[in-house]
Amino acid sequence: MEGISISYHSRNLAYLSWPKASKAALKKGATVIWPFGACEQHGPHLPLITDTLFAEKILYETCDRLPDELPVWTLPSQSIGFSPEHLGFSGTLSLSGGLILQIVSEIGQQLAGMGFQRLVFFNAHGGQIGLLQAIARELRVKCPSMAVLPCFLWSGIDAVEELLPDKEVEQGLHAGLAETSLMLSFEPDLVGIERPYDGDSQLLEGKDISVPAGWSLEGAAPCAWLTNELSISGVIGDSREAHPLLGDKLREVLIDHWAQLFLSLMESNWPPVETK
């Protein structure tokens, strides 16, 4: 795949021989990062693979910034995830929560059995944040010798919010300004010419429905929304001002954030785990 560096291949567990994988797992602080995405609709202008592509591309470039000696390896991406909210749109593929729990639990237990001390879920699909957090907790109980860290690509990065209008930070949940711009930076040929503006405000017009004070689609008091109840196009947000320059800025902010986080993690002995 174009854009994958030699250093990334050297960190990908799937590219190692079994003796090298065995040695890798036994290094002090040995950490595996597992990219999670989805195969789901992203409006009429973005590909189904959007979330997986973001997880992979950001992780590739983040790994390029890590010192070669750090014991960090990646797994092949989990490219079909938990996407029931988008099943009203053709092309979306979704696994059940129970099946994902089984898959992740089995792989996690195998990694712990090899001797890896950390497993990071590097997730780019917002619809499975809670599921992966729950799976991480269960896996942690089953594997006391391995720490499990469920991370979301876009979460907790103030610099991202500073690049976006407040309304898009709050309501641009899917295939809006941020995701469209980021795709224009990574893979402009995959972005269609349409720039949809859609979401709950359009479908609620003319209906005797209003959002109660303090409630929202996501946040402190969210609801379990389905996309086709909120959007005609599949977009929840405003992609009209999407631009590759904004995408370049988002890309740099994301990579810088995660490179710093992985560096600080690898320089620590956190989280604590039981020693074998």
PDB file of C-alpha atoms in Angstrom:
ATOM      1  CA  MET A   1       0.000   0.000   0.000  1.00  0.00           C
ATOM      2  CA  GLU A   2       1.393   3.372  -0.992  1.00  0.00           C
ATOM      3  CA  GLY A   3       2.470   5.518   1.925  1.00  0.00           C
ATOM      4  CA  ILE A   4       3.496   2.681   4.266  1.00  0.00           C
ATOM      5  CA  SER A   5       7.090   3.240   5.369  1.00  0.00           C
ATOM      6  CA  ILE A   6       9.836   0.695   5.920  1.00  0.00           C
ATOM      7  CA  SER A   7       9.864   1.602   9.608  1.00  0.00           C
ATOM      8  CA  TYR A   8       6.152   0.867   9.817  1.00  0.00           C
ATOM      9  CA  HIS A   9       6.651  -2.581   8.294  1.00  0.00           C
ATOM     10  CA  SER A  10       9.358  -3.294  10.855  1.00  0.00           C
ATOM     11  CA  ARG A  11       6.853  -2.504  13.623  1.00  0.00           C
ATOM     12  CA  ASN A  12       3.986  -4.537  12.177  1.00  0.00           C
ATOM     13  CA  LEU A  13       3.751  -7.804  14.100  1.00  0.00           C
ATOM     14  CA  ALA A  14       2.344  -9.557  11.021  1.00  0.00           C
ATOM     15  CA  TYR A  15       5.600  -8.884   9.115  1.00  0.00           C
ATOM     16  CA  LEU A  16       7.789 -10.598  11.711  1.00  0.00           C
ATOM     17  CA  SER A  17       8.844 -14.234  11.716  1.00  0.00           C
ATOM     18  CA  TRP A  18       7.675 -16.240  14.699  1.00  0.00           C
ATOM     19  CA  PRO A  19      11.095 -16.199  16.437  1.00  0.00           C
ATOM     20  CA  LYS A  20      11.252 -12.405  16.061  1.00  0.00           C
ATOM     21  CA  ALA A  21       7.676 -12.083  17.327  1.00  0.00           C
ATOM     22  CA  SER A  22       8.566 -14.243  20.325  1.00  0.00           C
ATOM     23  CA  LYS A  23      11.547 -12.007  21.175  1.00  0.00           C
ATOM     24  CA  ALA A  24       9.472  -8.862  20.643  1.00  0.00           C
ATOM     25  CA  ALA A  25       6.822  -9.970  23.126  1.00  0.00           C
ATOM     26  CA  LEU A  26       9.393 -10.506  25.876  1.00  0.00           C
ATOM     27  CA  LYS A  27      11.018  -7.081  25.664  1.00  0.00           C
ATOM     28  CA  LYS A  28      10.484  -4.868  28.701  1.00  0.00           C
ATOM     29  CA  GLY A  29       7.374  -2.730  28.155  1.00  0.00           C
ATOM     30  CA  ALA A  30       6.425  -4.570  24.929  1.00  0.00           C
ATOM     31  CA  THR A  31       3.359  -2.798  23.558  1.00  0.00           C
ATOM     32  CA  VAL A  32       0.953  -3.675  20.741  1.00  0.00           C
ATOM     33  CA  ILE A  33      -1.236  -1.062  19.045  1.00  0.00           C
ATOM     34  CA  TRP A  34      -4.343  -2.406  17.297  1.00  0.00           C
ATOM     35  CA  PRO A  35      -6.051  -0.052  14.794  1.00  0.00           C
ATOM     36  CA  PHE A  36      -9.853  -0.209  14.791  1.00  0.00           C
ATOM     37  CA  GLY A  37     -12.041   1.252  12.069  1.00  0.00           C
ATOM     38  CA  ALA A  38     -15.300   0.406  10.352  1.00  0.00           C
ATOM     39  CA  CYS A  39     -16.873  -0.303   6.984  1.00  0.00           C
ATOM     40  CA  GLU A  40     -19.796   2.097   7.032  1.00  0.00           C
ATOM     41  CA  GLN A  41     -21.414   4.848   5.024  1.00  0.00           C
ATOM     42  CA  HIS A  42     -19.785   8.272   5.212  1.00  0.00           C
ATOM     43  CA  GLY A  43     -22.221  10.268   3.137  1.00  0.00           C
ATOM     44  CA  PRO A  44     -22.245  10.466  -0.675  1.00  0.00           C
ATOM     45  CA  HIS A  45     -18.718  11.905  -0.824  1.00  0.00           C
ATOM     46  CA  LEU A  46     -16.490   9.720   1.412  1.00  0.00           C
ATOM     47  CA  PRO A  47     -15.632   5.997   1.175  1.00  0.00           C
ATOM     48  CA  LEU A  48     -16.943   3.270   3.443  1.00  0.00           C
ATOM     49  CA  ILE A  49     -13.388   2.637   4.674  1.00  0.00           C
ATOM     50  CA  THR A  50     -12.950   6.185   6.041  1.00  0.00           C
ATOM     51  CA  ASP A  51     -12.494   5.330   9.734  1.00  0.00           C
ATOM     52  CA  THR A  52     -10.124   2.442   9.053  1.00  0.00           C
ATOM     53  CA  LEU A  53      -8.074   4.557   6.670  1.00  0.00           C
ATOM     54  CA  PHE A  54      -7.724   7.310   9.292  1.00  0.00           C
ATOM     55  CA  ALA A  55      -6.673   4.856  12.001  1.00  0.00           C
ATOM     56  CA  GLU A  56      -4.063   3.295   9.723  1.00  0.00           C
ATOM     57  CA  LYS A  57      -2.667   6.499   8.213  1.00  0.00           C
ATOM     58  CA  ILE A  58      -2.358   8.347  11.518  1.00  0.00           C
ATOM     59  CA  LEU A  59      -0.769   5.311  13.141  1.00  0.00           C
ATOM     60  CA  TYR A  60       1.701   4.839  10.237  1.00  0.00           C
ATOM     61  CA  GLU A  61       2.908   8.431  10.505  1.00  0.00           C
ATOM     62  CA  THR A  62       2.936   8.329  14.307  1.00  0.00           C
ATOM     63  CA  CYS A  63       5.127   5.219  14.252  1.00  0.00           C
ATOM     64  CA  ASP A  64       7.580   7.036  11.965  1.00  0.00           C
ATOM     65  CA  ARG A  65       8.181   9.540  14.774  1.00  0.00           C
ATOM     66  CA  LEU A  66       8.967   6.940  17.419  1.00  0.00           C
ATOM     67  CA  PRO A  67      12.579   5.971  18.135  1.00  0.00           C
ATOM     68  CA  ASP A  68      13.475   2.660  16.484  1.00  0.00           C
ATOM     69  CA  GLU A  69      14.495   1.061  19.773  1.00  0.00           C
ATOM     70  CA  LEU A  70      11.062   1.426  21.398  1.00  0.00           C
ATOM     71  CA  PRO A  71       9.311  -1.973  21.814  1.00  0.00           C
ATOM     72  CA  VAL A  72       6.134  -0.954  19.960  1.00  0.00           C
ATOM     73  CA  TRP A  73       4.385  -3.117  17.386  1.00  0.00           C
ATOM     74  CA  THR A  74       1.123  -2.854  15.499  1.00  0.00           C
ATOM     75  CA  LEU A  75      -1.511  -5.360  14.413  1.00  0.00           C
ATOM     76  CA  PRO A  76      -3.446  -5.570  11.139  1.00  0.00           C
ATOM     77  CA  SER A  77      -6.500  -3.322  11.318  1.00  0.00           C
ATOM     78  CA  GLN A  78      -9.923  -4.493  12.461  1.00  0.00           C
ATOM     79  CA  SER A  79     -11.702  -2.923   9.493  1.00  0.00           C
ATOM     80  CA  ILE A  80     -15.273  -4.105  10.109  1.00  0.00           C
ATOM     81  CA  GLY A  81     -16.628  -2.909  13.423  1.00  0.00           C
ATOM     82  CA  PHE A  82     -19.781  -2.127  15.363  1.00  0.00           C
ATOM     83  CA  SER A  83     -21.884   0.173  13.150  1.00  0.00           C
ATOM     84  CA  PRO A  84     -25.599  -0.574  13.680  1.00  0.00           C
ATOM     85  CA  GLU A  85     -26.459   3.150  13.609  1.00  0.00           C
ATOM     86  CA  HIS A  86     -25.535   3.267   9.907  1.00  0.00           C
ATOM     87  CA  LEU A  87     -27.276   0.087   8.691  1.00  0.00           C
ATOM     88  CA  GLY A  88     -30.002   2.181   7.070  1.00  0.00           C
ATOM     89  CA  PHE A  89     -27.474   3.075   4.348  1.00  0.00           C
ATOM     90  CA  SER A  90     -26.192   0.639   1.724  1.00  0.00           C
ATOM     91  CA  GLY A  91     -22.617  -0.580   1.997  1.00  0.00           C
ATOM     92  CA  THR A  92     -22.476  -0.515   5.782  1.00  0.00           C
ATOM     93  CA  LEU A  93     -21.269  -3.756   7.341  1.00  0.00           C
ATOM     94  CA  SER A  94     -21.589  -4.274  11.087  1.00  0.00           C
ATOM     95  CA  LEU A  95     -20.604  -7.020  13.510  1.00  0.00           C
ATOM     96  CA  SER A  96     -22.592  -7.622  16.676  1.00  0.00           C
ATOM     97  CA  GLY A  97     -21.211  -6.382  19.950  1.00  0.00           C
ATOM     98  CA  GLY A  98     -20.970  -9.951  21.228  1.00  0.00           C
ATOM     99  CA  LEU A  99     -18.935 -11.080  18.224  1.00  0.00           C
ATOM    100  CA  ILE A 100     -16.506  -8.169  18.542  1.00  0.00           C
ATOM    101  CA  LEU A 101     -16.158  -8.958  22.247  1.00  0.00           C
ATOM    102  CA  GLN A 102     -15.268 -12.547  21.366  1.00  0.00           C
ATOM    103  CA  ILE A 103     -12.788 -11.578  18.630  1.00  0.00           C
ATOM    104  CA  VAL A 104     -10.992  -8.951  20.680  1.00  0.00           C
ATOM    105  CA  SER A 105     -10.985 -11.070  23.819  1.00  0.00           C
ATOM    106  CA  GLU A 106      -9.472 -14.077  22.047  1.00  0.00           C
ATOM    107  CA  ILE A 107      -6.772 -12.037  20.303  1.00  0.00           C
ATOM    108  CA  GLY A 108      -6.012 -10.123  23.497  1.00  0.00           C
ATOM    109  CA  GLN A 109      -5.612 -13.295  25.528  1.00  0.00           C
ATOM    110  CA  GLN A 110      -3.258 -14.709  22.914  1.00  0.00           C
ATOM    111  CA  LEU A 111      -1.121 -11.555  22.980  1.00  0.00           C
ATOM    112  CA  ALA A 112      -0.988 -11.661  26.778  1.00  0.00           C
ATOM    113  CA  GLY A 113       0.017 -15.321  26.604  1.00  0.00           C
ATOM    114  CA  MET A 114       2.940 -14.387  24.353  1.00  0.00           C
ATOM    115  CA  GLY A 115       4.138 -11.933  26.993  1.00  0.00           C
ATOM    116  CA  PHE A 116       3.099  -8.507  25.679  1.00  0.00           C
ATOM    117  CA  GLN A 117       2.559  -6.073  28.554  1.00  0.00           C
ATOM    118  CA  ARG A 118       0.318  -3.476  26.889  1.00  0.00           C
ATOM    119  CA  LEU A 119      -2.437  -3.560  24.273  1.00  0.00           C
ATOM    120  CA  VAL A 120      -3.699  -0.247  22.887  1.00  0.00           C
ATOM    121  CA  PHE A 121      -6.979  -0.060  20.945  1.00  0.00           C
ATOM    122  CA  PHE A 122      -6.383   2.735  18.404  1.00  0.00           C
ATOM    123  CA  ASN A 123      -9.981   3.359  17.393  1.00  0.00           C
ATOM    124  CA  ALA A 124     -11.215   5.860  14.786  1.00  0.00           C
ATOM    125  CA  HIS A 125     -14.950   4.979  14.818  1.00  0.00           C
ATOM    126  CA  GLY A 126     -16.964   6.934  17.374  1.00  0.00           C
ATOM    127  CA  GLY A 127     -19.826   4.436  17.387  1.00  0.00           C
ATOM    128  CA  GLN A 128     -17.752   1.772  19.127  1.00  0.00           C
ATOM    129  CA  ILE A 129     -16.004   3.838  21.804  1.00  0.00           C
ATOM    130  CA  GLY A 130     -18.157   2.513  24.647  1.00  0.00           C
ATOM    131  CA  LEU A 131     -18.043  -1.061  23.366  1.00  0.00           C
ATOM    132  CA  LEU A 132     -14.251  -1.119  23.230  1.00  0.00           C
ATOM    133  CA  GLN A 133     -14.048   0.422  26.696  1.00  0.00           C
ATOM    134  CA  ALA A 134     -16.240  -2.372  28.049  1.00  0.00           C
ATOM    135  CA  ILE A 135     -14.224  -5.021  26.195  1.00  0.00           C
ATOM    136  CA  ALA A 136     -10.991  -3.544  27.555  1.00  0.00           C
ATOM    137  CA  ARG A 137     -12.268  -3.879  31.110  1.00  0.00           C
ATOM    138  CA  GLU A 138     -13.275  -7.516  30.614  1.00  0.00           C
ATOM    139  CA  LEU A 139      -9.991  -8.334  28.906  1.00  0.00           C
ATOM    140  CA  ARG A 140      -8.063  -6.696  31.734  1.00  0.00           C
ATOM    141  CA  VAL A 141      -9.750  -9.042  34.224  1.00  0.00           C
ATOM    142  CA  LYS A 142      -8.894 -12.072  32.077  1.00  0.00           C
ATOM    143  CA  CYS A 143      -5.312 -10.944  31.477  1.00  0.00           C
ATOM    144  CA  PRO A 144      -3.915  -9.399  34.689  1.00  0.00           C
ATOM    145  CA  SER A 145      -0.381  -9.356  33.229  1.00  0.00           C
ATOM    146  CA  MET A 146      -1.363  -7.069  30.317  1.00  0.00           C
ATOM    147  CA  ALA A 147      -2.619  -3.478  30.481  1.00  0.00           C
ATOM    148  CA  VAL A 148      -5.380  -2.562  28.027  1.00  0.00           C
ATOM    149  CA  LEU A 149      -5.844   1.031  26.839  1.00  0.00           C
ATOM    150  CA  PRO A 150      -8.955   1.830  24.736  1.00  0.00           C
ATOM    151  CA  CYS A 151      -8.200   5.071  22.856  1.00  0.00           C
ATOM    152  CA  PHE A 152     -10.260   7.147  20.404  1.00  0.00           C
ATOM    153  CA  LEU A 153      -8.397   8.926  17.613  1.00  0.00           C
ATOM    154  CA  TRP A 154     -10.184  12.278  18.007  1.00  0.00           C
ATOM    155  CA  SER A 155     -10.665  12.378  21.767  1.00  0.00           C
ATOM    156  CA  GLY A 156      -9.187  14.940  24.141  1.00  0.00           C
ATOM    157  CA  ILE A 157      -7.234  17.002  21.612  1.00  0.00           C
ATOM    158  CA  ASP A 158      -7.845  20.697  22.256  1.00  0.00           C
ATOM    159  CA  ALA A 159      -5.870  21.711  19.164  1.00  0.00           C
ATOM    160  CA  VAL A 160      -8.390  19.895  16.949  1.00  0.00           C
ATOM    161  CA  GLU A 161     -11.285  21.835  18.446  1.00  0.00           C
ATOM    162  CA  GLU A 162      -9.394  25.088  17.935  1.00  0.00           C
ATOM    163  CA  LEU A 163      -9.293  24.402  14.179  1.00  0.00           C
ATOM    164  CA  LEU A 164     -13.051  23.853  13.884  1.00  0.00           C
ATOM    165  CA  PRO A 165     -16.113  26.103  14.376  1.00  0.00           C
ATOM    166  CA  ASP A 166     -17.896  25.528  17.694  1.00  0.00           C
ATOM    167  CA  LYS A 167     -21.012  24.262  15.951  1.00  0.00           C
ATOM    168  CA  GLU A 168     -19.039  21.655  14.039  1.00  0.00           C
ATOM    169  CA  VAL A 169     -17.235  20.545  17.206  1.00  0.00           C
ATOM    170  CA  GLU A 170     -20.630  19.975  18.842  1.00  0.00           C
ATOM    171  CA  GLN A 171     -22.689  18.726  15.885  1.00  0.00           C
ATOM    172  CA  GLY A 172     -20.234  17.580  13.201  1.00  0.00           C
ATOM    173  CA  LEU A 173     -20.414  13.978  14.285  1.00  0.00           C
ATOM    174  CA  HIS A 174     -20.044  12.123  11.004  1.00  0.00           C
ATOM    175  CA  ALA A 175     -18.555  12.894   7.570  1.00  0.00           C
ATOM    176  CA  GLY A 176     -18.632  16.628   8.266  1.00  0.00           C
ATOM    177  CA  LEU A 177     -15.961  19.297   8.087  1.00  0.00           C
ATOM    178  CA  ALA A 178     -13.191  17.482   9.982  1.00  0.00           C
ATOM    179  CA  GLU A 179     -13.446  14.067   8.342  1.00  0.00           C
ATOM    180  CA  THR A 180     -13.915  15.470   4.845  1.00  0.00           C
ATOM    181  CA  SER A 181     -10.923  17.786   5.220  1.00  0.00           C
ATOM    182  CA  LEU A 182      -8.731  15.044   6.657  1.00  0.00           C
ATOM    183  CA  MET A 183      -9.589  12.749   3.755  1.00  0.00           C
ATOM    184  CA  LEU A 184      -8.720  15.580   1.339  1.00  0.00           C
ATOM    185  CA  SER A 185      -5.282  15.621   2.973  1.00  0.00           C
ATOM    186  CA  PHE A 186      -4.701  11.870   2.899  1.00  0.00           C
ATOM    187  CA  GLU A 187      -6.554  10.622  -0.188  1.00  0.00           C
ATOM    188  CA  PRO A 188      -8.141  13.451  -2.214  1.00  0.00           C
ATOM    189  CA  ASP A 189      -9.002  11.079  -5.068  1.00  0.00           C
ATOM    190  CA  LEU A 190     -11.378   9.242  -2.728  1.00  0.00           C
ATOM    191  CA  VAL A 191     -13.440  12.374  -1.994  1.00  0.00           C
ATOM    192  CA  GLY A 192     -16.491  13.026  -4.157  1.00  0.00           C
ATOM    193  CA  ILE A 193     -17.517  16.464  -5.395  1.00  0.00           C
ATOM    194  CA  GLU A 194     -20.555  16.780  -3.101  1.00  0.00           C
ATOM    195  CA  ARG A 195     -20.274  18.731   0.137  1.00  0.00           C
ATOM    196  CA  PRO A 196     -23.381  17.769   2.122  1.00  0.00           C
ATOM    197  CA  TYR A 197     -24.830  19.724   5.015  1.00  0.00           C
ATOM    198  CA  ASP A 198     -27.223  17.536   6.935  1.00  0.00           C
ATOM    199  CA  GLY A 199     -28.264  16.369  10.375  1.00  0.00           C
ATOM    200  CA  ASP A 200     -30.971  16.502  12.975  1.00  0.00           C
ATOM    201  CA  SER A 201     -31.951  20.135  12.392  1.00  0.00           C
ATOM    202  CA  GLN A 202     -33.083  19.403   8.840  1.00  0.00           C
ATOM    203  CA  LEU A 203     -35.191  16.339   9.637  1.00  0.00           C
ATOM    204  CA  LEU A 204     -36.737  17.947  12.706  1.00  0.00           C
ATOM    205  CA  GLU A 205     -37.965  20.960  10.762  1.00  0.00           C
ATOM    206  CA  GLY A 206     -41.754  21.001  10.587  1.00  0.00           C
ATOM    207  CA  LYS A 207     -42.069  18.354  13.294  1.00  0.00           C
ATOM    208  CA  ASP A 208     -43.239  18.966  16.822  1.00  0.00           C
ATOM    209  CA  ILE A 209     -39.913  17.736  18.228  1.00  0.00           C
ATOM    210  CA  SER A 210     -37.303  19.692  20.131  1.00  0.00           C
ATOM    211  CA  VAL A 211     -34.188  18.681  22.021  1.00  0.00           C
ATOM    212  CA  PRO A 212     -34.737  19.130  25.788  1.00  0.00           C
ATOM    213  CA  ALA A 213     -32.352  21.407  27.649  1.00  0.00           C
ATOM    214  CA  GLY A 214     -29.186  19.600  28.678  1.00  0.00           C
ATOM    215  CA  TRP A 215     -29.612  16.712  26.226  1.00  0.00           C
ATOM    216  CA  SER A 216     -27.775  16.166  22.937  1.00  0.00           C
ATOM    217  CA  LEU A 217     -26.841  13.500  20.404  1.00  0.00           C
ATOM    218  CA  GLU A 218     -23.540  12.966  22.205  1.00  0.00           C
ATOM    219  CA  GLY A 219     -21.945  14.354  25.336  1.00  0.00           C
ATOM    220  CA  ALA A 220     -22.887  14.277  29.011  1.00  0.00           C
ATOM    221  CA  ALA A 221     -26.515  13.263  28.385  1.00  0.00           C
ATOM    222  CA  PRO A 222     -26.632  11.527  24.990  1.00  0.00           C
ATOM    223  CA  CYS A 223     -29.128   9.376  23.121  1.00  0.00           C
ATOM    224  CA  ALA A 224     -28.610   6.212  21.060  1.00  0.00           C
ATOM    225  CA  TRP A 225     -29.304   7.803  17.676  1.00  0.00           C
ATOM    226  CA  LEU A 226     -29.661   6.132  14.298  1.00  0.00           C
ATOM    227  CA  THR A 227     -28.306   8.015  11.304  1.00  0.00           C
ATOM    228  CA  ASN A 228     -31.326   7.623   9.030  1.00  0.00           C
ATOM    229  CA  GLU A 229     -33.485   9.255  11.702  1.00  0.00           C
ATOM    230  CA  LEU A 230     -31.296  12.348  11.581  1.00  0.00           C
ATOM    231  CA  SER A 231     -29.921  12.620   8.067  1.00  0.00           C
ATOM    232  CA  ILE A 232     -30.974  12.093   4.482  1.00  0.00           C
ATOM    233  CA  SER A 233     -27.430  12.115   3.095  1.00  0.00           C
ATOM    234  CA  GLY A 234     -25.783  10.076   5.860  1.00  0.00           C
ATOM    235  CA  VAL A 235     -23.848  13.142   6.983  1.00  0.00           C
ATOM    236  CA  ILE A 236     -24.292  14.637  10.442  1.00  0.00           C
ATOM    237  CA  GLY A 237     -22.529  17.953  10.210  1.00  0.00           C
ATOM    238  CA  ASP A 238     -21.440  20.487   7.608  1.00  0.00           C
ATOM    239  CA  SER A 239     -18.819  19.556   5.032  1.00  0.00           C
ATOM    240  CA  ARG A 240     -19.257  22.663   2.851  1.00  0.00           C
ATOM    241  CA  GLU A 241     -16.046  24.410   3.957  1.00  0.00           C
ATOM    242  CA  ALA A 242     -13.876  21.289   3.837  1.00  0.00           C
ATOM    243  CA  HIS A 243     -10.407  22.007   2.470  1.00  0.00           C
ATOM    244  CA  PRO A 244      -7.120  20.085   2.145  1.00  0.00           C
ATOM    245  CA  LEU A 245      -5.221  22.800   4.033  1.00  0.00           C
ATOM    246  CA  LEU A 246      -7.500  22.299   7.024  1.00  0.00           C
ATOM    247  CA  GLY A 247      -6.982  18.575   6.576  1.00  0.00           C
ATOM    248  CA  ASP A 248      -3.198  19.055   6.640  1.00  0.00           C
ATOM    249  CA  LYS A 249      -3.481  20.977   9.917  1.00  0.00           C
ATOM    250  CA  LEU A 250      -5.729  18.331  11.472  1.00  0.00           C
ATOM    251  CA  ARG A 251      -3.366  15.622  10.290  1.00  0.00           C
ATOM    252  CA  GLU A 252      -0.352  17.294  11.910  1.00  0.00           C
ATOM    253  CA  VAL A 253      -2.205  17.944  15.166  1.00  0.00           C
ATOM    254  CA  LEU A 254      -3.382  14.327  15.405  1.00  0.00           C
ATOM    255  CA  ILE A 255       0.017  12.832  14.635  1.00  0.00           C
ATOM    256  CA  ASP A 256       1.815  15.176  17.012  1.00  0.00           C
ATOM    257  CA  HIS A 257      -0.662  14.392  19.797  1.00  0.00           C
ATOM    258  CA  TRP A 258      -0.393  10.627  19.456  1.00  0.00           C
ATOM    259  CA  ALA A 259       3.376  10.621  18.975  1.00  0.00           C
ATOM    260  CA  GLN A 260       3.750  12.530  22.251  1.00  0.00           C
ATOM    261  CA  LEU A 261       1.307  10.232  24.049  1.00  0.00           C
ATOM    262  CA  PHE A 262       3.026   7.053  22.880  1.00  0.00           C
ATOM    263  CA  LEU A 263       6.443   8.445  23.755  1.00  0.00           C
ATOM    264  CA  SER A 264       5.338   9.335  27.277  1.00  0.00           C
ATOM    265  CA  LEU A 265       3.651   5.946  27.668  1.00  0.00           C
ATOM    266  CA  MET A 266       6.752   4.058  26.567  1.00  0.00           C
ATOM    267  CA  GLU A 267       8.955   6.069  28.926  1.00  0.00           C
ATOM    268  CA  SER A 268       6.778   5.005  31.868  1.00  0.00           C
ATOM    269  CA  ASN A 269       5.946   1.810  33.726  1.00  0.00           C
ATOM    270  CA  TRP A 270       2.233   2.629  33.637  1.00  0.00           C
ATOM    271  CA  PRO A 271      -0.381   1.143  33.897  1.00  0.00           C
ATOM    272  CA  PRO A 272       0.578  -1.292  36.658  1.00  0.00           C
ATOM    273  CA  VAL A 273       0.091  -4.979  35.881  1.00  0.00           C
ATOM    274  CA  GLU A 274       0.636  -8.247  37.678  1.00  0.00           C
ATOM    275  CA  THR A 275       4.036  -9.792  36.961  1.00  0.00           C
ATOM    276  CA  LYS A 276       4.191 -13.391  35.883  1.00  0.00           C
TER     277      LYS A 276
END
